[in-house]
CSV table of C-alpha atoms in Angstrom, one decimal:
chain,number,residue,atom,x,y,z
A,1085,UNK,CA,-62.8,-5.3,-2.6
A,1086,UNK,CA,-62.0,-8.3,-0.7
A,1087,UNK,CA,-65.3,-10.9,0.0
A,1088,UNK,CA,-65.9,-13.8,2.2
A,1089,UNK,CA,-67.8,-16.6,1.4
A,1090,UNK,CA,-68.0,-19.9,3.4
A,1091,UNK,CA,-68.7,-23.4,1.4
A,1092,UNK,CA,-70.5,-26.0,3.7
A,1093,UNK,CA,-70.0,-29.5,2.4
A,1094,UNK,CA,-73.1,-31.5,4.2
A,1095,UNK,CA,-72.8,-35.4,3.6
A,1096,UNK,CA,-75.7,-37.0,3.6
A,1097,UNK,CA,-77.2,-39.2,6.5
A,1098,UNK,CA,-77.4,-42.6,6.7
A,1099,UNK,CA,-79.3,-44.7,3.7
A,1100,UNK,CA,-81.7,-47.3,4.5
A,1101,UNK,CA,-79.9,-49.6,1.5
A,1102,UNK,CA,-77.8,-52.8,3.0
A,1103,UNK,CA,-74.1,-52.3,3.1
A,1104,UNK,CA,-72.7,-51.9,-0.1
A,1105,UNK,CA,-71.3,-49.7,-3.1
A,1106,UNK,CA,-74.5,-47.4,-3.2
A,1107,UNK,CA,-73.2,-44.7,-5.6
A,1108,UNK,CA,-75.3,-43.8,-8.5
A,1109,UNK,CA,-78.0,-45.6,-6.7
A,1110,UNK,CA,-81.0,-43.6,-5.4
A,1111,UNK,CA,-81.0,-45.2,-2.3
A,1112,UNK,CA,-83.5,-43.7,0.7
A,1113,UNK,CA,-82.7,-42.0,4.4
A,1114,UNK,CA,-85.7,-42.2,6.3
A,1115,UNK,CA,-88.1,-39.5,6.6
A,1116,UNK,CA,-87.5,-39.2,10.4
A,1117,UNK,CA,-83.3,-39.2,10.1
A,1118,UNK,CA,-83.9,-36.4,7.2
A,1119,UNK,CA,-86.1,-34.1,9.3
A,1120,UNK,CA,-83.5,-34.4,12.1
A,1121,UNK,CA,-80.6,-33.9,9.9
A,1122,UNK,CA,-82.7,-30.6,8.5
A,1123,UNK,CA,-83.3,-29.7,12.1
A,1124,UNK,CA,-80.3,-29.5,13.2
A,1125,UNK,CA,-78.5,-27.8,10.3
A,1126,UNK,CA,-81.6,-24.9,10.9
A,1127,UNK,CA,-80.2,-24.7,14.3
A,1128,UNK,CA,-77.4,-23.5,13.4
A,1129,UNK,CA,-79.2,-20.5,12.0
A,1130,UNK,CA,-76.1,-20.5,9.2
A,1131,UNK,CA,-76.2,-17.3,7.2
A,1132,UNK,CA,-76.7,-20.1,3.8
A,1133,UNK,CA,-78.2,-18.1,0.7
A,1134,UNK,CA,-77.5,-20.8,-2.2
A,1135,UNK,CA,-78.3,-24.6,-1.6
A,1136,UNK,CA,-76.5,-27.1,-4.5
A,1137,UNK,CA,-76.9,-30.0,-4.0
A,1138,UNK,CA,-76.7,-34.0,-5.7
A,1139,UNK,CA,-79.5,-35.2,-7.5
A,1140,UNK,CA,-80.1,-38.4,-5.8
A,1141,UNK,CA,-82.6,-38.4,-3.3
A,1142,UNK,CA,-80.3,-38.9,-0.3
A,1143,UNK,CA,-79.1,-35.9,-1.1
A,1144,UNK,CA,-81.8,-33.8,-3.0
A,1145,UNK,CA,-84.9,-34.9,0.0
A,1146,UNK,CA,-83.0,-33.1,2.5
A,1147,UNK,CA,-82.1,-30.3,0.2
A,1148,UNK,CA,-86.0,-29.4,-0.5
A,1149,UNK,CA,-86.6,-29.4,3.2
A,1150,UNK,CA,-83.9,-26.8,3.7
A,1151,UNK,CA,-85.1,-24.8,1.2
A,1152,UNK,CA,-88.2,-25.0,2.7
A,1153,UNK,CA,-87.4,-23.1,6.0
A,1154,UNK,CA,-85.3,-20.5,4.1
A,1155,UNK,CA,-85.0,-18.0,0.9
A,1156,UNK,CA,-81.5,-19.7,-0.1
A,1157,UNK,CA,-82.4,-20.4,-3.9
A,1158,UNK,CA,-81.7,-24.7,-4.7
A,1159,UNK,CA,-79.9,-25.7,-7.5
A,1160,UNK,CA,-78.9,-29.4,-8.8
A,1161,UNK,CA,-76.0,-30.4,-9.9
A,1162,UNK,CA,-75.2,-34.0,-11.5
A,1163,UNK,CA,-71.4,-33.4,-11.3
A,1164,UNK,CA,-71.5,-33.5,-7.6
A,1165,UNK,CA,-72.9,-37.2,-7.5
A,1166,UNK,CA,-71.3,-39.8,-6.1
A,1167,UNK,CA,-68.7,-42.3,-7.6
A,1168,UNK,CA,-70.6,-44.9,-10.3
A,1169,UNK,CA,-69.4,-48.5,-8.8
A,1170,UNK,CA,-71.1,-50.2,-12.3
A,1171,UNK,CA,-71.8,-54.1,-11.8
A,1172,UNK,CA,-72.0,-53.4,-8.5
A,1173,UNK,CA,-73.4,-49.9,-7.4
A,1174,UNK,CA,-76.0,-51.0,-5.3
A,1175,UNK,CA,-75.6,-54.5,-5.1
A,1176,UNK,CA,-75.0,-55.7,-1.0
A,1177,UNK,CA,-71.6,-57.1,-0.5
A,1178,UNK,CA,-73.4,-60.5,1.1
A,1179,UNK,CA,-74.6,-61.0,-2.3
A,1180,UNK,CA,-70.6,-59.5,-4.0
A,1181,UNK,CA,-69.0,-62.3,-1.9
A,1182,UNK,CA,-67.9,-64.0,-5.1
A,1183,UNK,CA,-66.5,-61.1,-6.1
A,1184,UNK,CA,-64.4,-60.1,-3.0
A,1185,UNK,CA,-60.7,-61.1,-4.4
A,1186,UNK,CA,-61.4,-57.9,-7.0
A,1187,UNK,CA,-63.2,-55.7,-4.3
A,1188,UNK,CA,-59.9,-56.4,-2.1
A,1189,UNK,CA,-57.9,-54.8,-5.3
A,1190,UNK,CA,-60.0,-51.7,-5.8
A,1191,UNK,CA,-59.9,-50.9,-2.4
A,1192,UNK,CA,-56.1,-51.3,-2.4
A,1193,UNK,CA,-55.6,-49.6,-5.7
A,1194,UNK,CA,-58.2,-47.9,-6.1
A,1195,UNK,CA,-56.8,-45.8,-9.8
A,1196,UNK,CA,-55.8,-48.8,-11.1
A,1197,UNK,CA,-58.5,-51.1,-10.7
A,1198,UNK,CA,-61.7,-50.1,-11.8
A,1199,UNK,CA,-64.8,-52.5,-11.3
A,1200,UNK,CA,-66.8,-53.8,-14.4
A,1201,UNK,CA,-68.8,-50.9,-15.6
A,1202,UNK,CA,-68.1,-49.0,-13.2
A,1203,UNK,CA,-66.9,-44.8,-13.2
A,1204,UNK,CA,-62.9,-44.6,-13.1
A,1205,UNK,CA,-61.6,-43.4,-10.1
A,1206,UNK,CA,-59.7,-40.9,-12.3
A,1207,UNK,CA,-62.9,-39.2,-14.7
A,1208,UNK,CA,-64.7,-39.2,-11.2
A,1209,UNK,CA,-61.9,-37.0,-9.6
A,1210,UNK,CA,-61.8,-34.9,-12.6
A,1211,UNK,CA,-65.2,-34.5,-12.7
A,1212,UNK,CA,-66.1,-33.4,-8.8
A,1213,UNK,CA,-62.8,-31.1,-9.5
A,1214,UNK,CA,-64.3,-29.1,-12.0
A,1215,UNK,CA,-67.4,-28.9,-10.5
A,1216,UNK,CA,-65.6,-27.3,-7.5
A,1217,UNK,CA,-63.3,-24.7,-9.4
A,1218,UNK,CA,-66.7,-23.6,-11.0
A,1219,UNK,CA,-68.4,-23.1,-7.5
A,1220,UNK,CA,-65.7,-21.5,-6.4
A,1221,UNK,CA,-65.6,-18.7,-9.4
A,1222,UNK,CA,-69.1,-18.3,-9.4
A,1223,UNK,CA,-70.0,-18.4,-5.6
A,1224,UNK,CA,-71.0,-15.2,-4.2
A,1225,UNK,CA,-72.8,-15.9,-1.1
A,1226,UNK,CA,-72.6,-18.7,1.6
A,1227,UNK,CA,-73.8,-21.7,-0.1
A,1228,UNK,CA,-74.5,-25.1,1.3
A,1229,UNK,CA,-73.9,-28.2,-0.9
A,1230,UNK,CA,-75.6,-31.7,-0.1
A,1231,UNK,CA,-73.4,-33.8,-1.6
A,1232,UNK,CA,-71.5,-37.7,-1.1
A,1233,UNK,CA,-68.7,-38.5,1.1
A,1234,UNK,CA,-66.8,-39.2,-2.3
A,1235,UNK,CA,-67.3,-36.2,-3.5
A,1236,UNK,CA,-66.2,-34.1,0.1
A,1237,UNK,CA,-63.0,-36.4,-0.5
A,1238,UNK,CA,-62.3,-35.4,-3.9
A,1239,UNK,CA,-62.7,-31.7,-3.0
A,1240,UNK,CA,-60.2,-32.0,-0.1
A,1241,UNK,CA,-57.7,-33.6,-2.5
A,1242,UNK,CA,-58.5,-30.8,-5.1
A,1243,UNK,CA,-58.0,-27.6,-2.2
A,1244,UNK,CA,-55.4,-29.7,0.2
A,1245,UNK,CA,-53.5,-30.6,-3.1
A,1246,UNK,CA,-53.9,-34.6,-1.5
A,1247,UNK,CA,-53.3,-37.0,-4.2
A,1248,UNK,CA,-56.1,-38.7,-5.1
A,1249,UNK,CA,-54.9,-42.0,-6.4
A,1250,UNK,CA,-53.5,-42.7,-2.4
A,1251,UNK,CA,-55.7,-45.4,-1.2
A,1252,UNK,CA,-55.6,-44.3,2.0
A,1253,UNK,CA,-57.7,-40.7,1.6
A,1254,UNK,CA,-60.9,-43.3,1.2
A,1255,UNK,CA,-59.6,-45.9,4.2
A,1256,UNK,CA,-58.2,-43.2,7.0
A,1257,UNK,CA,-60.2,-40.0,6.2
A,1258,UNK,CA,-63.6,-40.6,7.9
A,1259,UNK,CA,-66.4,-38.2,6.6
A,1260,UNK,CA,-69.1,-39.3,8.4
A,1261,UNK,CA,-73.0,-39.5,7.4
A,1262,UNK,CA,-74.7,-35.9,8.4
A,1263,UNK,CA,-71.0,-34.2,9.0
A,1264,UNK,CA,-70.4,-30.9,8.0
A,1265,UNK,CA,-66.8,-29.6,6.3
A,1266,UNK,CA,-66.3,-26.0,6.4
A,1267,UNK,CA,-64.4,-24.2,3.9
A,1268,UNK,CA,-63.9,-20.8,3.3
A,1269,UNK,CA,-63.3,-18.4,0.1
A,1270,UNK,CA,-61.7,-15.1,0.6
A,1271,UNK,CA,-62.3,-13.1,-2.6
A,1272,UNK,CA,-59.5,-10.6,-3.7
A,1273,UNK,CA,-57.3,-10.3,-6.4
A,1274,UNK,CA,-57.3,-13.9,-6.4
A,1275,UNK,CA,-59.0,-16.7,-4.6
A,1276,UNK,CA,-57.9,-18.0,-1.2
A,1277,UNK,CA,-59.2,-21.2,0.0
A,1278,UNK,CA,-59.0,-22.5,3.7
A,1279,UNK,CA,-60.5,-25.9,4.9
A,1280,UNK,CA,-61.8,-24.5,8.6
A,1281,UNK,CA,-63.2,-27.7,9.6
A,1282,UNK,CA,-63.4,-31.5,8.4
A,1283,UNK,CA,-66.5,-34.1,8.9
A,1284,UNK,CA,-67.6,-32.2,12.0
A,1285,UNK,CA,-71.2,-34.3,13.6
A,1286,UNK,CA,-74.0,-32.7,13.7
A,1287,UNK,CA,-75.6,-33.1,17.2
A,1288,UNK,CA,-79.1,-34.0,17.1
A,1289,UNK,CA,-81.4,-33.5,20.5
């Protein structure tokens, strides 16, 4: 028997922090941006039945007002988190401007240079990767995941076979706060996966 399931990766919308590495930090979107963002995902009137989504409250707010307006069951998922910059997750880059001869290297090599403290680009990839190959065996029904524009990159590199060490899938491949990426799972003898869509805006009135 041969099933279709469709994967919505939702990034989240845009923090209140200063500019900066806000990974594992649980910094804030606004209550008004959220209810918009929820607004406009419920106007799509999306046939979603399974909400996963990160623990941090970027993420995890919008998620509980989504589940709010529907029967899709929520589920957390720590895996799907964002990259951990250590020493300076969360810190603002006005006050990282000592530091900018080694934020020049990580951003140029990222694999190879990994910040004091911080997450390697490498257990990070592995660990949104398995997170998505389990989703993938286990999803059965159209499933939205609120999630990090990390983590939408290292599940395009996963599906699109990208490699993930390439600098330039974090400089020239623009997931955007509150864009949707669509993939969809068709369930046979195997499983097919087809990106349909990538960082598409949501439109808010």
């Amino acid at each position: 028997m041969v099933k279709t399931v469709n994967i919505y990766l939702l990034r989240h919308g845009k923090t209140q922090a200063e500019p900066g590495l806000c990974g594992s930090s649980d910094v804030l979107v606004s209550e008004q941006h959220q209810n918009e963002i929820a607004k406009a995902i419920i106007e799509k009137a999306l046939d979603i039945q399974h909400i996963i989504t990160s623990p941090l409250r970027r993420c995890s707010d919008l998620a509980d007002k989504l589940q709010q307006h529907s029967s899709a069951k929520l589920q957390q998922n720590k895996q799907l988190q964002e990259m951990h910059f250590g020493d300076f997750d969360g810190i603002p880059f006005e006050q990282l401007k000592a530091h900018w001869p080694l934020l020049e290297q990580f951003w140029q090599q990222p694999a190879k240079v990994t910040l004091p403290n911080a997450e390697p680009l490498a257990d990070f990839y592995l660990r949104v990767s398995q997170a998505w190959h389990k989703l993938v065996e286990e999803a059965e029904q159209d499933t939205l995941v609120v999630c990090h524009g990390g983590t939408v990159r290292m599940i395009l590199a996963d599906i699109l076979a990208l490699d993930w060490q390439n600098p330039t899938l974090y400089s020239r491949l623009q997931i955007n706060h509150h864009s949707l990426t669509h993939i969809k799972i068709t369930k046979a003898e195997q499983n097919y996966i087809q990106v349909c869509a990538i960082g598409t805006p949501l439109s808010f009135e």
